[in-house]
Amino acid sequence: MLVFLPLLMLSWGAHGGLPHPRPKCDRCDENFACDCSSSNLQEVPAVSTSVKSLDLSFNEIKTIGQDDLCDYSNLEVLILRSNVISSIAEQGFSTLNKLEVLDLSDNRLNDLSEMWFKRLSSLKHLNLLGNKYETFGKGSLLHSMVKLSTLIVGNPFLASVSEDSFIGPNHLQSFVFYGSGLKNYQPGSFSRINSIDEVTVSIDGPFQRDTALTTDILRDLSRPDTKIILSDLRISREQLMPFQVVFQKGVKSILLRNLSCSTDTIVSLLGMTQHSMLTSIGLEDCEFNGELTVSVEFPKLDFVNEIYVKNVKLAKFYIFPALHTITQLVQILTHLTRVAVIESNVFAMPHETTFLLYNLEYMDMSRNQLTDLTLREALCDGLRSACLPSITVFNISSNYIRSFQTLSHLFEGMKMLAALDLSLNVFHTMPEACAWPQSLRYLNLSSCQLRRVTACLPRTLHVLDLSYNDLTVFEHNMPNLTEVHLSGNRLKTLPEGRLFAHLEVLYIKGNPFISFSQNQISNYGSLRILEAGADTYVCSCEFVSFFKHELSHLVKLDRKQAYICSSPFALRGVEVTDAHLSVFECHASLAFSTLCAFVLVVVISAVVMCHKLHVVWYLQMTWAWIQAKRRPAARKDQVCYDAFVSYSERDVEWVEELLVPELEGAEPPFRLCLHKRDFLPGGWIADSIMAAMEKSHRTLFIVTEHFVQSDWCRFELEYSHFRLFDAAILIVLEPIPDSTIPKRFCKLRKIMNSRTYLEWPEEDSERPRFWQSLKDTLHMP
Ligand SMILES: *[C@@H]1O[C@H](CO)[C@@H](O)[C@H](O)[C@H]1NC(C)=O
Ligand SMILES: *[C@@H]1O[C@H](CO)[C@@H](O)[C@H](O)[C@H]1NC(C)=O
Ligand SMILES: *[C@@H]1O[C@H](CO)[C@@H](O)[C@H](O)[C@H]1NC(C)=O
Ligand SMILES: *[C@@H]1O[C@H](CO)[C@@H](O)[C@H](O)[C@H]1NC(C)=O
């Protein structure tokens, strides 16, 4: 043991002591998607083991250890881009067999290992761009990824591609390859991927340096069904050779992106397409120096029907010739069915050119410099049917069009027009009535600074976008509308549902809604999707309850967190789902009447209790007692009666006919105090009683059942007890059983039990003796 212990400690020490806790990340939502990006993490953090999507981008993670991810076997998306990862354990991803998306771009991986990806058989998207690896490692990296559909690889340091590198994936939708520093390419490597829908290659370096290498690469990628995107080229006329193989192999669609060359070069390139199968030509983010002149030789492009041009800058765009003046182009123009010239400073197009585009179905002129004037020219000033007779989609989003009237006039004759995008122009107003082609189904008027819409809106629409305008009402009967965008306006209520019988999708976020009701939602017969998040809801009880319980059964809602209360004040800024209103706020009248009823019941029971428990009587007694305590004892000379007679009103007969004559008629006469006769009128009776008792030597209590029942008599009795009990004389007129004396009348009970009292005899013969005893008692000092 003694030998062992230090050894154990040593080995522990070698491992750096206890494993230090991993940083935590709890930015996860209800779908187990955790966003831990930009958190200065130096290692993979601890998150919920149910995590499905984990974003760790923009941190400082250096390595992926064997156990870092082993708990997250449900992971489907793992984003590790823009860290400083330089090593990954061989088994680092081995438990992630549900992983579909893996992004390792912009790290510092010097080598790639096929061991990492061995278990990732569900992987669909893999991004390895921007690291430092020079090869794709030994063996075949992608071997197990049979489901892969997006592959993004390469970096400036990549030097060689070998034949096994791309064994595995069968069909890629998108393949992106960056190899500007490539020096070796084993021919046939890219052919290992059976089919590719779209490939983006960035190989400017080989283009500059090594025509054979470039040709090998392009030969393997060029197939009739693959769209080729060549990006980041800076080429001259002499470097165009490798393109030959592209056109020979029957590529139909080519796009040049971030190309920088002279107009001559591009014309030469087009010249090479002669007799190719090319149908679609695209240019994106390109810059051409030099000028295009009418004299250039254009090839015959028999199959080309699609031209896509975006963000193309011509050094001298203002002297660009009208296309119809280039005779070789006339033929091409008549073949075109799809043309997009986006963001390229187009400010005019002569109507002669437009006339040639009679097969055109799709036209996108968005983000250019067209104005009302030049658009009128371009669209042949509305010359019916001669102008773009086949057009179905027309996009002039983000130009300088101002007049709605002009537009409706220009498009009226296009009998096939189904979609018109006028967004991001500045209209402000709209005429009261317009004419549109009957075929129009889609109209985009987003961000057009419209303050009001009128019956000018085509009633045939299925989709209408009026988002980000200044509308305060939208009440137009549009029977066939299925989707309407009204976000970012100033609407204060939902539009009337019965006007839109077929509406299925309503986007109406960011309007100042007060609130909406079940009725309003039910009025939309077909509504399925509602997006109405805003931070201006009046959270009434009805609204909060409807929102929490019924709304999601009626429609599919956007993020519930987007619905925020603005009033009542206590709930300002609170999410509607978190709003809690008390019963008092929600059912004020009910709560108030309940409260009133409760108070009433309490009061009534209190009154009943008081009555039952003789509270009033007790209070009176207490009051009298307090008075008695405070009253100074009567002085001797104030005593002026021999006896105060306390009796019940019911026994007045006995008192007046027998007692009074007997005692006042005696020799010497007794002075009796009777409340009926001797009290001063007007005083408070309790006061008078107390005064009378104090002015009398004795108090005679005429005890009968009535006496017991009488409050005043009891009071007198009680009072005598406080004050001058010894002076009390009880005359019991009739036998009173103990049980008939009420409980609270305990004093009397006590007296009756403990003291002798005079009993009124039944027989007449006994009475003289009674009177004698009474008189004797009264005489006693
Ligand atoms: C365009 O290509 C050049 C090389 O020809 C490259 O240096 C530049 O970064 C590219 N630009 C973009 C935006 O990719
Ligand atoms: C019109 O062009 C804009 C900007 O290029 C684009 O966002 C929009 O989707 C296009 N509209 C249609 C209907 O294609
Ligand atoms: C309408 O145009 C805007 C701006 O171009 C665009 O963002 C929006 O997606 C378009 N709306 C629809 C429904 O296509
Ligand atoms: C709405 O659609 C129906 C059926 O497709 C059609 O008959 C009717 O004319 C349309 N209404 C409008 C105003 O376009």
mmCIF file of N, CA and C in Angstrom, residues 462-563:
data_model
loop_
_atom_site.group_PDB
_atom_site.id
_atom_site.type_symbol
_atom_site.label_atom_id
_atom_site.label_comp_id
_atom_site.label_asym_id
_atom_site.label_seq_id
_atom_site.Cartn_x
_atom_site.Cartn_y
_atom_site.Cartn_z
ATOM 1 N N HIS A 462 -53.596 35.982 -57.197
ATOM 2 C CA HIS A 462 -53.518 34.926 -56.188
ATOM 3 C C HIS A 462 -52.527 35.300 -55.095
ATOM 4 N N VAL A 463 -51.464 35.986 -55.490
ATOM 5 C CA VAL A 463 -50.453 36.398 -54.519
ATOM 6 C C VAL A 463 -50.236 37.905 -54.642
ATOM 7 N N LEU A 464 -50.330 38.592 -53.516
ATOM 8 C CA LEU A 464 -50.137 40.041 -53.535
ATOM 9 C C LEU A 464 -49.207 40.418 -52.393
ATOM 10 N N ASP A 465 -48.164 41.150 -52.736
ATOM 11 C CA ASP A 465 -47.238 41.597 -51.698
ATOM 12 C C ASP A 465 -47.327 43.120 -51.559
ATOM 13 N N LEU A 466 -47.845 43.550 -50.423
ATOM 14 C CA LEU A 466 -47.948 44.992 -50.146
ATOM 15 C C LEU A 466 -47.161 45.338 -48.888
ATOM 16 N N SER A 467 -46.188 44.490 -48.573
ATOM 17 C CA SER A 467 -45.474 44.712 -47.314
ATOM 18 C C SER A 467 -44.615 45.973 -47.367
ATOM 19 N N TYR A 468 -44.338 46.509 -46.212
ATOM 20 C CA TYR A 468 -43.481 47.688 -46.034
ATOM 21 C C TYR A 468 -43.933 48.884 -46.869
ATOM 22 N N ASN A 469 -45.208 49.183 -46.780
ATOM 23 C CA ASN A 469 -45.734 50.434 -47.316
ATOM 24 C C ASN A 469 -46.286 51.240 -46.145
ATOM 25 N N ASP A 470 -47.129 52.227 -46.461
ATOM 26 C CA ASP A 470 -47.680 53.067 -45.396
ATOM 27 C C ASP A 470 -49.186 52.900 -45.275
ATOM 28 N N LEU A 471 -49.668 51.699 -45.543
ATOM 29 C CA LEU A 471 -51.123 51.506 -45.584
ATOM 30 C C LEU A 471 -51.731 51.536 -44.187
ATOM 31 N N THR A 472 -52.893 52.145 -44.094
ATOM 32 C CA THR A 472 -53.625 52.099 -42.818
ATOM 33 C C THR A 472 -54.873 51.237 -42.926
ATOM 34 N N VAL A 473 -55.349 51.033 -44.149
ATOM 35 C CA VAL A 473 -56.469 50.078 -44.340
ATOM 36 C C VAL A 473 -56.194 49.210 -45.555
ATOM 37 N N PHE A 474 -56.738 48.003 -45.505
ATOM 38 C CA PHE A 474 -56.709 47.145 -46.687
ATOM 39 C C PHE A 474 -58.033 46.396 -46.714
ATOM 40 N N GLU A 475 -58.992 46.968 -47.435
ATOM 41 C CA GLU A 475 -60.326 46.361 -47.498
ATOM 42 C C GLU A 475 -60.743 46.266 -48.962
ATOM 43 N N HIS A 476 -60.204 45.293 -49.686
ATOM 44 C CA HIS A 476 -60.598 45.138 -51.086
ATOM 45 C C HIS A 476 -61.032 43.711 -51.303
ATOM 46 N N ASN A 477 -62.131 43.576 -51.968
ATOM 47 C CA ASN A 477 -62.631 42.236 -52.210
ATOM 48 C C ASN A 477 -61.771 41.559 -53.271
ATOM 49 N N MET A 478 -60.990 40.547 -52.843
ATOM 50 C CA MET A 478 -60.130 39.844 -53.798
ATOM 51 C C MET A 478 -60.418 38.362 -53.649
ATOM 52 N N PRO A 479 -61.413 37.888 -54.374
ATOM 53 C CA PRO A 479 -61.955 36.548 -54.118
ATOM 54 C C PRO A 479 -60.943 35.430 -54.320
ATOM 55 N N ASN A 480 -59.982 35.603 -55.240
ATOM 56 C CA ASN A 480 -59.094 34.476 -55.540
ATOM 57 C C ASN A 480 -57.733 34.570 -54.863
ATOM 58 N N LEU A 481 -57.564 35.567 -54.018
ATOM 59 C CA LEU A 481 -56.277 35.750 -53.343
ATOM 60 C C LEU A 481 -56.011 34.587 -52.384
ATOM 61 N N THR A 482 -54.841 33.960 -52.491
ATOM 62 C CA THR A 482 -54.505 32.887 -51.550
ATOM 63 C C THR A 482 -53.393 33.316 -50.601
ATOM 64 N N GLU A 483 -52.601 34.305 -51.008
ATOM 65 C CA GLU A 483 -51.473 34.690 -50.169
ATOM 66 C C GLU A 483 -51.326 36.203 -50.218
ATOM 67 N N VAL A 484 -51.312 36.834 -49.074
ATOM 68 C CA VAL A 484 -51.127 38.288 -49.077
ATOM 69 C C VAL A 484 -50.089 38.680 -48.029
ATOM 70 N N HIS A 485 -49.226 39.598 -48.423
ATOM 71 C CA HIS A 485 -48.163 40.081 -47.529
ATOM 72 C C HIS A 485 -48.494 41.519 -47.149
ATOM 73 N N LEU A 486 -48.714 41.750 -45.869
ATOM 74 C CA LEU A 486 -49.057 43.101 -45.416
ATOM 75 C C LEU A 486 -48.164 43.523 -44.252
ATOM 76 N N SER A 487 -47.043 42.832 -44.094
ATOM 77 C CA SER A 487 -46.146 43.158 -42.969
ATOM 78 C C SER A 487 -45.613 44.579 -43.095
ATOM 79 N N GLY A 488 -45.295 45.162 -41.954
ATOM 80 C CA GLY A 488 -44.627 46.461 -41.965
ATOM 81 C C GLY A 488 -45.465 47.606 -42.494
ATOM 82 N N ASN A 489 -46.763 47.562 -42.304
ATOM 83 C CA ASN A 489 -47.599 48.716 -42.639
ATOM 84 C C ASN A 489 -48.096 49.350 -41.346
ATOM 85 N N ARG A 490 -49.175 50.141 -41.453
ATOM 86 C CA ARG A 490 -49.699 50.761 -40.234
ATOM 87 C C ARG A 490 -51.150 50.356 -40.005
ATOM 88 N N LEU A 491 -51.462 49.122 -40.371
ATOM 89 C CA LEU A 491 -52.829 48.628 -40.194
ATOM 90 C C LEU A 491 -53.124 48.445 -38.713
ATOM 91 N N LYS A 492 -54.330 48.846 -38.315
ATOM 92 C CA LYS A 492 -54.684 48.730 -36.889
ATOM 93 C C LYS A 492 -55.624 47.559 -36.618
ATOM 94 N N THR A 493 -56.190 46.997 -37.682
ATOM 95 C CA THR A 493 -57.011 45.790 -37.491
ATOM 96 C C THR A 493 -56.659 44.806 -38.586
ATOM 97 N N LEU A 494 -57.027 43.558 -38.377
ATOM 98 C CA LEU A 494 -56.888 42.581 -39.451
ATOM 99 C C LEU A 494 -57.874 42.954 -40.545
ATOM 100 N N PRO A 495 -57.515 42.756 -41.823
ATOM 101 C CA PRO A 495 -58.495 42.995 -42.880
ATOM 102 C C PRO A 495 -59.707 42.082 -42.682
ATOM 103 N N GLU A 496 -60.839 42.576 -43.167
ATOM 104 C CA GLU A 496 -62.106 41.847 -43.019
ATOM 105 C C GLU A 496 -62.013 40.474 -43.712
ATOM 106 N N GLY A 497 -62.131 39.398 -42.944
ATOM 107 C CA GLY A 497 -61.894 38.061 -43.486
ATOM 108 C C GLY A 497 -62.811 37.649 -44.614
ATOM 109 N N ARG A 498 -64.084 38.101 -44.573
ATOM 110 C CA ARG A 498 -65.021 37.610 -45.596
ATOM 111 C C ARG A 498 -64.715 38.169 -46.989
ATOM 112 N N LEU A 499 -63.828 39.190 -47.080
ATOM 113 C CA LEU A 499 -63.449 39.712 -48.395
ATOM 114 C C LEU A 499 -62.469 38.789 -49.120
ATOM 115 N N PHE A 500 -61.886 37.842 -48.368
ATOM 116 C CA PHE A 500 -60.823 37.015 -48.947
ATOM 117 C C PHE A 500 -61.161 35.543 -48.743
ATOM 118 N N ALA A 501 -62.098 35.093 -49.535
ATOM 119 C CA ALA A 501 -62.658 33.756 -49.303
ATOM 120 C C ALA A 501 -61.617 32.653 -49.444
ATOM 121 N N HIS A 502 -60.588 32.851 -50.283
ATOM 122 C CA HIS A 502 -59.637 31.764 -50.514
ATOM 123 C C HIS A 502 -58.288 31.998 -49.862
ATOM 124 N N LEU A 503 -58.210 33.007 -49.021
ATOM 125 C CA LEU A 503 -56.913 33.343 -48.443
ATOM 126 C C LEU A 503 -56.402 32.229 -47.530
ATOM 127 N N GLU A 504 -55.197 31.758 -47.817
ATOM 128 C CA GLU A 504 -54.611 30.692 -47.008
ATOM 129 C C GLU A 504 -53.438 31.190 -46.173
ATOM 130 N N VAL A 505 -52.740 32.192 -46.694
ATOM 131 C CA VAL A 505 -51.529 32.655 -46.024
ATOM 132 C C VAL A 505 -51.607 34.163 -45.830
ATOM 133 N N LEU A 506 -51.464 34.581 -44.586
ATOM 134 C CA LEU A 506 -51.538 36.018 -44.298
ATOM 135 C C LEU A 506 -50.295 36.419 -43.504
ATOM 136 N N TYR A 507 -49.439 37.223 -44.150
ATOM 137 C CA TYR A 507 -48.267 37.752 -43.455
ATOM 138 C C TYR A 507 -48.578 39.181 -43.087
ATOM 139 N N ILE A 508 -48.615 39.466 -41.834
ATOM 140 C CA ILE A 508 -49.048 40.801 -41.418
ATOM 141 C C ILE A 508 -48.287 41.224 -40.155
ATOM 142 N N LYS A 509 -47.005 40.851 -40.143
ATOM 143 C CA LYS A 509 -46.143 41.177 -38.996
ATOM 144 C C LYS A 509 -45.903 42.686 -38.904
ATOM 145 N N GLY A 510 -45.541 43.128 -37.725
ATOM 146 C CA GLY A 510 -45.068 44.497 -37.561
ATOM 147 C C GLY A 510 -46.083 45.568 -37.908
ATOM 148 N N ASN A 511 -47.348 45.292 -37.694
ATOM 149 C CA ASN A 511 -48.368 46.344 -37.796
ATOM 150 C C ASN A 511 -48.818 46.669 -36.374
ATOM 151 N N PRO A 512 -49.289 47.886 -36.155
ATOM 152 C CA PRO A 512 -49.696 48.223 -34.778
ATOM 153 C C PRO A 512 -51.059 47.650 -34.435
ATOM 154 N N PHE A 513 -51.133 46.365 -34.248
ATOM 155 C CA PHE A 513 -52.414 45.765 -33.903
ATOM 156 C C PHE A 513 -52.814 46.078 -32.476
ATOM 157 N N ILE A 514 -54.072 46.334 -32.303
ATOM 158 C CA ILE A 514 -54.585 46.487 -30.947
ATOM 159 C C ILE A 514 -54.741 45.078 -30.375
ATOM 160 N N SER A 515 -55.447 44.250 -31.072
ATOM 161 C CA SER A 515 -55.549 42.814 -30.772
ATOM 162 C C SER A 515 -56.510 42.250 -31.804
ATOM 163 N N PHE A 516 -56.689 40.952 -31.825
ATOM 164 C CA PHE A 516 -57.689 40.400 -32.724
ATOM 165 C C PHE A 516 -58.443 39.296 -32.006
ATOM 166 N N SER A 517 -59.581 38.958 -32.561
ATOM 167 C CA SER A 517 -60.453 38.043 -31.832
ATOM 168 C C SER A 517 -60.663 36.762 -32.622
ATOM 169 N N GLN A 518 -61.221 35.810 -31.948
ATOM 170 C CA GLN A 518 -61.542 34.526 -32.569
ATOM 171 C C GLN A 518 -62.452 34.738 -33.771
ATOM 172 N N ASN A 519 -63.398 35.672 -33.612
ATOM 173 C CA ASN A 519 -64.339 35.957 -34.689
ATOM 174 C C ASN A 519 -63.627 36.395 -35.957
ATOM 175 N N GLN A 520 -62.688 37.321 -35.754
ATOM 176 C CA GLN A 520 -61.968 37.855 -36.909
ATOM 177 C C GLN A 520 -61.209 36.755 -37.643
ATOM 178 N N ILE A 521 -60.597 35.857 -36.888
ATOM 179 C CA ILE A 521 -59.835 34.781 -37.524
ATOM 180 C C ILE A 521 -60.784 33.797 -38.211
ATOM 181 N N SER A 522 -61.889 33.499 -37.564
ATOM 182 C CA SER A 522 -62.824 32.525 -38.139
ATOM 183 C C SER A 522 -63.444 33.037 -39.429
ATOM 184 N N ASN A 523 -63.520 34.379 -39.584
ATOM 185 C CA ASN A 523 -64.097 34.932 -40.801
ATOM 186 C C ASN A 523 -63.307 34.577 -42.056
ATOM 187 N N TYR A 524 -62.030 34.269 -41.864
ATOM 188 C CA TYR A 524 -61.255 33.806 -43.017
ATOM 189 C C TYR A 524 -61.578 32.336 -43.201
ATOM 190 N N GLY A 525 -62.238 32.035 -44.283
ATOM 191 C CA GLY A 525 -62.687 30.654 -44.461
ATOM 192 C C GLY A 525 -61.563 29.656 -44.632
ATOM 193 N N SER A 526 -60.451 30.058 -45.261
ATOM 194 C CA SER A 526 -59.433 29.058 -45.637
ATOM 195 C C SER A 526 -58.069 29.305 -45.016
ATOM 196 N N LEU A 527 -57.983 30.216 -44.060
ATOM 197 C CA LEU A 527 -56.660 30.604 -43.548
ATOM 198 C C LEU A 527 -55.938 29.424 -42.889
ATOM 199 N N ARG A 528 -54.678 29.234 -43.293
ATOM 200 C CA ARG A 528 -53.867 28.166 -42.705
ATOM 201 C C ARG A 528 -52.672 28.726 -41.951
ATOM 202 N N ILE A 529 -52.070 29.767 -42.531
ATOM 203 C CA ILE A 529 -50.823 30.289 -41.961
ATOM 204 C C ILE A 529 -50.983 31.769 -41.639
ATOM 205 N N LEU A 530 -50.618 32.127 -40.429
ATOM 206 C CA LEU A 530 -50.724 33.523 -40.022
ATOM 207 C C LEU A 530 -49.402 33.953 -39.398
ATOM 208 N N GLU A 531 -48.878 35.067 -39.900
ATOM 209 C CA GLU A 531 -47.705 35.659 -39.246
ATOM 210 C C GLU A 531 -48.079 37.070 -38.865
ATOM 211 N N ALA A 532 -48.278 37.311 -37.584
ATOM 212 C CA ALA A 532 -48.768 38.626 -37.170
ATOM 213 C C ALA A 532 -48.009 39.146 -35.961
ATOM 214 N N GLY A 533 -46.793 38.682 -35.779
ATOM 215 C CA GLY A 533 -46.005 39.121 -34.624
ATOM 216 C C GLY A 533 -45.808 40.633 -34.633
ATOM 217 N N ALA A 534 -45.978 41.245 -33.475
ATOM 218 C CA ALA A 534 -45.755 42.688 -33.342
ATOM 219 C C ALA A 534 -45.604 42.969 -31.855
ATOM 220 N N ASP A 535 -45.028 44.128 -31.535
ATOM 221 C CA ASP A 535 -44.876 44.417 -30.109
ATOM 222 C C ASP A 535 -45.873 45.470 -29.664
ATOM 223 N N THR A 536 -47.058 45.419 -30.247
ATOM 224 C CA THR A 536 -48.027 46.463 -29.925
ATOM 225 C C THR A 536 -49.387 45.874 -29.552
ATOM 226 N N TYR A 537 -49.413 44.702 -29.003
ATOM 227 C CA TYR A 537 -50.706 44.107 -28.694
ATOM 228 C C TYR A 537 -51.296 44.620 -27.380
ATOM 229 N N VAL A 538 -52.593 44.876 -27.422
ATOM 230 C CA VAL A 538 -53.306 45.186 -26.191
ATOM 231 C C VAL A 538 -53.721 43.848 -25.591
ATOM 232 N N CYS A 539 -53.083 43.486 -24.509
ATOM 233 C CA CYS A 539 -53.307 42.158 -23.962
ATOM 234 C C CYS A 539 -54.535 42.143 -23.063
ATOM 235 N N SER A 540 -55.686 42.148 -23.696
ATOM 236 C CA SER A 540 -56.922 41.998 -22.939
ATOM 237 C C SER A 540 -57.052 40.528 -22.556
ATOM 238 N N CYS A 541 -57.952 40.262 -21.636
ATOM 239 C CA CYS A 541 -58.118 38.879 -21.180
ATOM 240 C C CYS A 541 -58.549 37.981 -22.322
ATOM 241 N N GLU A 542 -59.490 38.476 -23.139
ATOM 242 C CA GLU A 542 -60.009 37.662 -24.235
ATOM 243 C C GLU A 542 -58.864 37.331 -25.189
ATOM 244 N N PHE A 543 -58.071 38.364 -25.511
ATOM 245 C CA PHE A 543 -57.009 38.147 -26.489
ATOM 246 C C PHE A 543 -55.980 37.152 -25.958
ATOM 247 N N VAL A 544 -55.533 37.356 -24.725
ATOM 248 C CA VAL A 544 -54.500 36.483 -24.166
ATOM 249 C C VAL A 544 -55.000 35.044 -24.121
ATOM 250 N N SER A 545 -56.217 34.876 -23.694
ATOM 251 C CA SER A 545 -56.752 33.521 -23.589
ATOM 252 C C SER A 545 -56.914 32.889 -24.966
ATOM 253 N N PHE A 546 -57.434 33.673 -25.915
ATOM 254 C CA PHE A 546 -57.595 33.181 -27.288
ATOM 255 C C PHE A 546 -56.240 32.823 -27.880
ATOM 256 N N PHE A 547 -55.271 33.681 -27.659
ATOM 257 C CA PHE A 547 -53.947 33.467 -28.233
ATOM 258 C C PHE A 547 -53.309 32.205 -27.664
ATOM 259 N N LYS A 548 -53.450 32.035 -26.346
ATOM 260 C CA LYS A 548 -52.766 30.907 -25.711
ATOM 261 C C LYS A 548 -53.429 29.575 -26.034
ATOM 262 N N HIS A 549 -54.747 29.595 -26.143
ATOM 263 C CA HIS A 549 -55.422 28.303 -26.211
ATOM 264 C C HIS A 549 -55.982 27.927 -27.572
ATOM 265 N N GLU A 550 -56.671 28.872 -28.230
ATOM 266 C CA GLU A 550 -57.378 28.462 -29.445
ATOM 267 C C GLU A 550 -56.624 28.757 -30.737
ATOM 268 N N LEU A 551 -55.863 29.857 -30.740
ATOM 269 C CA LEU A 551 -55.321 30.347 -32.019
ATOM 270 C C LEU A 551 -54.523 29.284 -32.767
ATOM 271 N N SER A 552 -53.648 28.559 -32.048
ATOM 272 C CA SER A 552 -52.786 27.619 -32.758
ATOM 273 C C SER A 552 -53.565 26.408 -33.281
ATOM 274 N N HIS A 553 -54.804 26.238 -32.839
ATOM 275 C CA HIS A 553 -55.626 25.179 -33.446
ATOM 276 C C HIS A 553 -56.227 25.649 -34.753
ATOM 277 N N LEU A 554 -56.393 26.968 -34.878
ATOM 278 C CA LEU A 554 -57.032 27.506 -36.083
ATOM 279 C C LEU A 554 -56.027 27.692 -37.218
ATOM 280 N N VAL A 555 -54.843 28.198 -36.894
ATOM 281 C CA VAL A 555 -53.853 28.493 -37.934
ATOM 282 C C VAL A 555 -52.463 28.099 -37.464
ATOM 283 N N LYS A 556 -51.556 27.976 -38.440
ATOM 284 C CA LYS A 556 -50.155 27.758 -38.105
ATOM 285 C C LYS A 556 -49.543 29.146 -37.915
ATOM 286 N N LEU A 557 -48.853 29.305 -36.793
ATOM 287 C CA LEU A 557 -48.408 30.637 -36.397
ATOM 288 C C LEU A 557 -46.899 30.759 -36.557
ATOM 289 N N ASP A 558 -46.408 31.997 -36.701
ATOM 290 C CA ASP A 558 -44.960 32.203 -36.663
ATOM 291 C C ASP A 558 -44.494 32.114 -35.210
ATOM 292 N N ARG A 559 -43.273 32.495 -34.952
ATOM 293 C CA ARG A 559 -42.730 32.370 -33.596
ATOM 294 C C ARG A 559 -43.626 33.081 -32.594
ATOM 295 N N LYS A 560 -44.073 32.365 -31.584
ATOM 296 C CA LYS A 560 -44.966 32.975 -30.602
ATOM 297 C C LYS A 560 -44.266 34.066 -29.805
ATOM 298 N N GLN A 561 -42.940 33.992 -29.760
ATOM 299 C CA GLN A 561 -42.192 34.998 -28.995
ATOM 300 C C GLN A 561 -42.279 36.368 -29.650
ATOM 301 N N ALA A 562 -42.728 36.417 -30.899
ATOM 302 C CA ALA A 562 -42.780 37.702 -31.605
ATOM 303 C C ALA A 562 -44.018 38.510 -31.231
ATOM 304 N N TYR A 563 -44.911 37.925 -30.463
ATOM 305 C CA TYR A 563 -46.139 38.631 -30.083
ATOM 306 C C TYR A 563 -45.952 39.237 -28.697
#
